Coordinates of C-alpha atoms and ligand atoms in Angstrom, one line a residue:
M106 CA 24.6 -50.5 28.1
N107 CA 21.7 -48.4 28.4
F108 CA 21.5 -44.9 29.5
N109 CA 17.4 -44.2 29.5
R110 CA 16.9 -45.2 33.3
V111 CA 19.6 -42.0 34.5
A112 CA 19.1 -39.6 31.4
P113 CA 16.2 -37.8 33.1
C114 CA 18.7 -36.7 36.1
F115 CA 22.1 -36.5 34.2
E116 CA 22.2 -32.8 34.4
R117 CA 21.3 -32.5 38.0
L118 CA 23.5 -35.1 38.8
E119 CA 27.0 -33.6 37.2
K120 CA 25.4 -30.5 38.5
I121 CA 25.8 -31.3 41.8
V122 CA 28.4 -32.8 41.7
F123 CA 31.1 -30.6 39.3
R124 CA 29.0 -27.3 39.1
N125 CA 29.9 -26.0 35.2
Q126 CA 33.4 -27.8 34.9
M127 CA 31.8 -30.7 32.5
Q128 CA 30.2 -27.8 30.3
L129 CA 32.6 -25.6 30.1
C130 CA 35.0 -28.5 29.1
R131 CA 32.4 -29.3 26.7
T132 CA 31.7 -25.7 25.0
V133 CA 35.5 -24.5 25.3
Y134 CA 36.3 -24.6 21.8
L135 CA 32.7 -23.7 20.1
T136 CA 34.2 -20.1 19.1
E137 CA 36.6 -22.3 16.5
L138 CA 34.1 -24.2 15.0
S139 CA 32.0 -21.3 13.1
H140 CA 33.5 -22.8 9.3
V141 CA 31.7 -26.4 9.9
E142 CA 29.5 -27.7 7.5
K143 CA 28.6 -30.9 8.7
V144 CA 28.8 -32.3 12.3
A145 CA 28.1 -35.4 14.0
L146 CA 27.6 -35.2 18.1
I147 CA 28.1 -38.5 19.0
G148 CA 26.8 -40.0 21.8
E149 CA 25.5 -36.3 22.5
G150 CA 23.0 -37.6 25.4
D151 CA 20.7 -34.6 26.7
G152 CA 21.2 -32.4 24.1
R153 CA 22.9 -29.5 26.0
F154 CA 26.4 -29.2 23.8
L155 CA 24.3 -29.8 20.9
L156 CA 22.1 -26.6 22.3
E157 CA 24.9 -24.2 22.4
F158 CA 26.6 -25.3 19.1
L159 CA 23.5 -24.4 17.5
K160 CA 23.6 -21.0 19.2
Q161 CA 26.8 -20.4 18.1
T162 CA 27.6 -21.9 15.1
N163 CA 25.1 -21.7 11.6
C164 CA 26.4 -24.9 10.7
P165 CA 23.7 -26.2 8.3
Q166 CA 24.0 -29.9 9.1
V167 CA 24.4 -31.5 12.2
H168 CA 23.6 -34.6 13.1
Y169 CA 23.2 -36.1 16.6
I170 CA 23.8 -39.5 17.7
D171 CA 23.1 -41.7 20.2
S172 CA 21.8 -44.9 21.2
S173 CA 19.6 -43.8 24.6
Q174 CA 15.9 -43.2 23.2
V175 CA 15.4 -41.2 26.1
M176 CA 18.6 -39.2 26.0
L177 CA 17.3 -38.5 21.8
D178 CA 14.1 -37.5 23.4
L179 CA 15.1 -35.3 25.9
A180 CA 17.9 -33.1 23.2
Q181 CA 14.3 -33.0 20.8
A182 CA 12.3 -31.7 23.6
R183 CA 15.2 -29.0 23.8
I184 CA 15.7 -27.6 20.9
N185 CA 12.1 -27.9 20.1
K186 CA 11.7 -25.5 23.2
Q187 CA 15.0 -23.4 23.0
F188 CA 15.8 -23.0 20.1
P189 CA 12.7 -24.3 17.3
E190 CA 14.2 -22.3 14.4
A191 CA 17.3 -24.4 14.4
R192 CA 15.1 -27.3 13.8
P193 CA 15.6 -27.8 10.5
R194 CA 19.1 -28.0 10.6
V195 CA 19.4 -31.2 12.8
R196 CA 18.7 -34.7 12.4
F197 CA 18.5 -36.9 15.2
Y198 CA 20.2 -41.0 14.5
K199 CA 19.1 -43.4 17.5
C200 CA 22.1 -45.5 16.7
D201 CA 24.6 -47.7 18.6
L202 CA 27.7 -47.3 17.7
S203 CA 29.1 -50.9 19.0
K204 CA 27.2 -52.2 16.4
E205 CA 26.2 -49.8 14.1
N206 CA 28.0 -48.0 11.3
M207 CA 27.7 -43.6 11.3
P208 CA 24.5 -42.7 9.6
E209 CA 26.8 -40.7 6.9
D210 CA 30.1 -39.6 6.1
H211 CA 32.5 -36.9 4.7
Y212 CA 32.1 -34.8 8.2
N213 CA 33.9 -32.0 8.9
L214 CA 34.2 -32.2 13.0
V215 CA 33.1 -34.6 14.8
V216 CA 32.2 -34.4 18.3
T217 CA 32.9 -37.2 21.7
N218 CA 32.0 -35.5 24.5
F219 CA 32.5 -37.8 28.1
F220 CA 31.5 -41.0 25.5
L221 CA 34.5 -42.6 25.0
D222 CA 35.0 -43.4 28.4
V223 CA 32.2 -46.0 28.4
F224 CA 33.3 -48.8 25.9
N225 CA 35.8 -51.5 26.9
E226 CA 39.1 -51.9 24.8
P227 CA 37.8 -53.7 21.9
T228 CA 34.8 -51.9 21.4
L229 CA 36.5 -48.4 22.1
S230 CA 39.4 -49.2 19.2
Q231 CA 35.9 -50.1 16.7
S232 CA 34.5 -47.3 17.6
I233 CA 36.9 -44.8 17.5
T234 CA 38.0 -46.5 14.0
R235 CA 34.1 -46.1 12.8
I236 CA 34.0 -42.2 13.7
A237 CA 37.7 -41.7 12.1
D238 CA 36.5 -43.5 8.7
S239 CA 33.4 -41.6 8.6
C240 CA 35.4 -38.2 8.7
C241 CA 37.1 -35.9 6.1
N242 CA 41.0 -36.1 5.3
D243 CA 41.4 -32.7 7.0
G244 CA 38.5 -33.2 9.9
I245 CA 38.5 -31.9 13.3
W246 CA 37.7 -34.3 16.0
L247 CA 36.6 -32.7 19.4
Y248 CA 37.1 -34.5 22.6
A249 CA 36.1 -33.9 25.6
D250 CA 36.6 -36.7 28.7
F251 CA 37.5 -37.3 32.1
Q252 CA 41.6 -38.2 32.8
V253 CA 44.0 -39.4 35.7
A254 CA 47.0 -37.0 34.9
G255 CA 49.1 -34.0 36.8
S256 CA 50.6 -34.3 40.4
R257 CA 50.2 -37.9 42.5
L258 CA 47.3 -36.0 44.5
Q259 CA 45.5 -35.1 41.6
Q260 CA 46.0 -38.8 40.0
L261 CA 45.0 -40.2 43.5
R262 CA 41.3 -37.7 43.4
A263 CA 41.1 -38.8 39.6
T264 CA 41.6 -42.3 40.7
F265 CA 38.6 -42.0 43.5
W266 CA 36.3 -40.0 41.4
L267 CA 36.5 -42.4 38.6
K268 CA 36.2 -45.5 40.8
T269 CA 33.3 -43.9 42.1
M270 CA 31.5 -43.1 38.7
Y271 CA 32.0 -46.3 37.0
L272 CA 30.9 -48.6 40.1
F273 CA 27.4 -46.1 39.3
F274 CA 27.1 -46.3 36.4
K275 CA 27.9 -50.0 36.4
V276 CA 24.6 -50.5 38.7
V277 CA 22.6 -47.6 36.9
S278 CA 23.3 -48.2 32.9
N279 CA 25.4 -51.5 32.8
I280 CA 28.0 -49.8 31.8
Q281 CA 30.6 -51.5 29.4
A282 CA 33.8 -50.5 30.5
P283 CA 35.2 -51.4 33.9
A284 CA 38.2 -48.8 33.9
L285 CA 39.0 -45.3 32.1
I286 CA 41.2 -45.7 28.7
D287 CA 42.6 -42.8 27.4
P288 CA 41.7 -43.2 23.4
A289 CA 44.6 -40.9 22.7
P290 CA 47.0 -43.5 20.9
L291 CA 43.9 -44.6 19.0
L292 CA 43.2 -40.8 17.9
E293 CA 47.0 -40.3 16.9
A294 CA 46.9 -43.9 15.4
H295 CA 43.8 -42.3 12.9
G296 CA 46.0 -39.1 12.5
F297 CA 44.1 -36.6 14.8
R298 CA 46.9 -34.6 16.5
V299 CA 46.2 -32.2 19.4
I300 CA 46.2 -28.8 18.1
Q301 CA 45.2 -27.7 21.4
Q302 CA 43.9 -28.7 25.0
T303 CA 42.6 -27.3 28.0
E304 CA 42.0 -29.1 31.4
F305 CA 39.3 -28.6 34.2
A306 CA 37.9 -29.3 37.8
H307 CA 42.0 -29.1 38.4
G308 CA 42.6 -31.6 36.0
L309 CA 40.2 -33.9 36.6
M310 CA 38.9 -33.4 32.7
R311 CA 40.2 -32.1 29.5
A312 CA 39.0 -30.7 26.4
E313 CA 41.5 -31.5 22.8
F314 CA 41.2 -30.0 19.8
R315 CA 42.3 -32.8 17.0
R316 CA 42.7 -31.9 13.5
R317 CA 43.5 -34.9 11.2
T318 CA 46.8 -34.6 9.1
Ligands
SAM438 C1 28.4 -40.1 29.7 S1 27.0 -40.0 28.6 C2 27.6 -38.7 28.2 C3 26.5 -37.9 27.3 C4 27.0 -36.6 26.8 N1 27.5 -36.4 25.5 C5 27.6 -35.3 28.0 O1 28.7 -34.9 27.4 O2 26.5 -35.7 29.2 C6 27.4 -41.2 27.3 C7 26.3 -40.7 26.4 O3 26.4 -41.8 25.1 C8 26.0 -42.2 24.7 N2 25.7 -44.3 24.2 C9 26.8 -45.2 25.2 N3 26.9 -46.4 24.2 C10 26.7 -46.0 23.1 C11 26.8 -46.9 22.2 N4 26.8 -47.6 21.6 N5 26.2 -45.8 20.6 C12 25.9 -44.7 20.7 N6 25.6 -44.0 21.7 C13 26.0 -44.6 23.0 C14 24.4 -42.9 26.0 O4 23.1 -43.1 25.7 C15 24.9 -41.0 26.8 O5 23.8 -40.6 26.0

């Protein structure tokens, strides 16, 4: 699995297909995070959420984590260009979570935006365990991703989009997952309960604010 090839056109493709819906889904709970001290943005990609997070919070320890060097370079360049004064707050880690542990622990907040959908079942379970183990007892998990939910028509539409996207990412990134797995039961098993949930793109994607209790 390698997102280097698709990284430079990821933002453009996303905007052509979903306009601003994915970014709205990523950022919907940002206003609730002003108190966070240490965050891990996992599989963060080209850094668009990272930039918004830095703008809207004063969080002093922000860890960017991704396995793609090209994604990491794009995110770094984005911060250097658009918000250089925030650069000392960020550490960039090139880390493959399917093989490696999280770089640190005691995170108050972990964020997985359109990231968990890349894994097959065993790796998903292993990655969620690694992330949960790095999180504080009362930690927050922000989750944004696609879903198959709602009316029959919404489910048919979601199934069409997901089949198309998985085929595309199989070809360009050799994505591991054959189809979308809803990680909700695994997140629940690690104690992360839904506090708030919002849907976007007529139910095609959802954002969740979860807290460990
Ligand atoms: C579908 S993209 C989503 C990127 C971004 N979070 C967003 O919302 O657009 C998945 C991201 O996860 C990264 N990734 C895939 N497998 C990974 C792994 N095993 N460990 C860390 N990052 C990974 C990819 O490099 C890519 O940046």
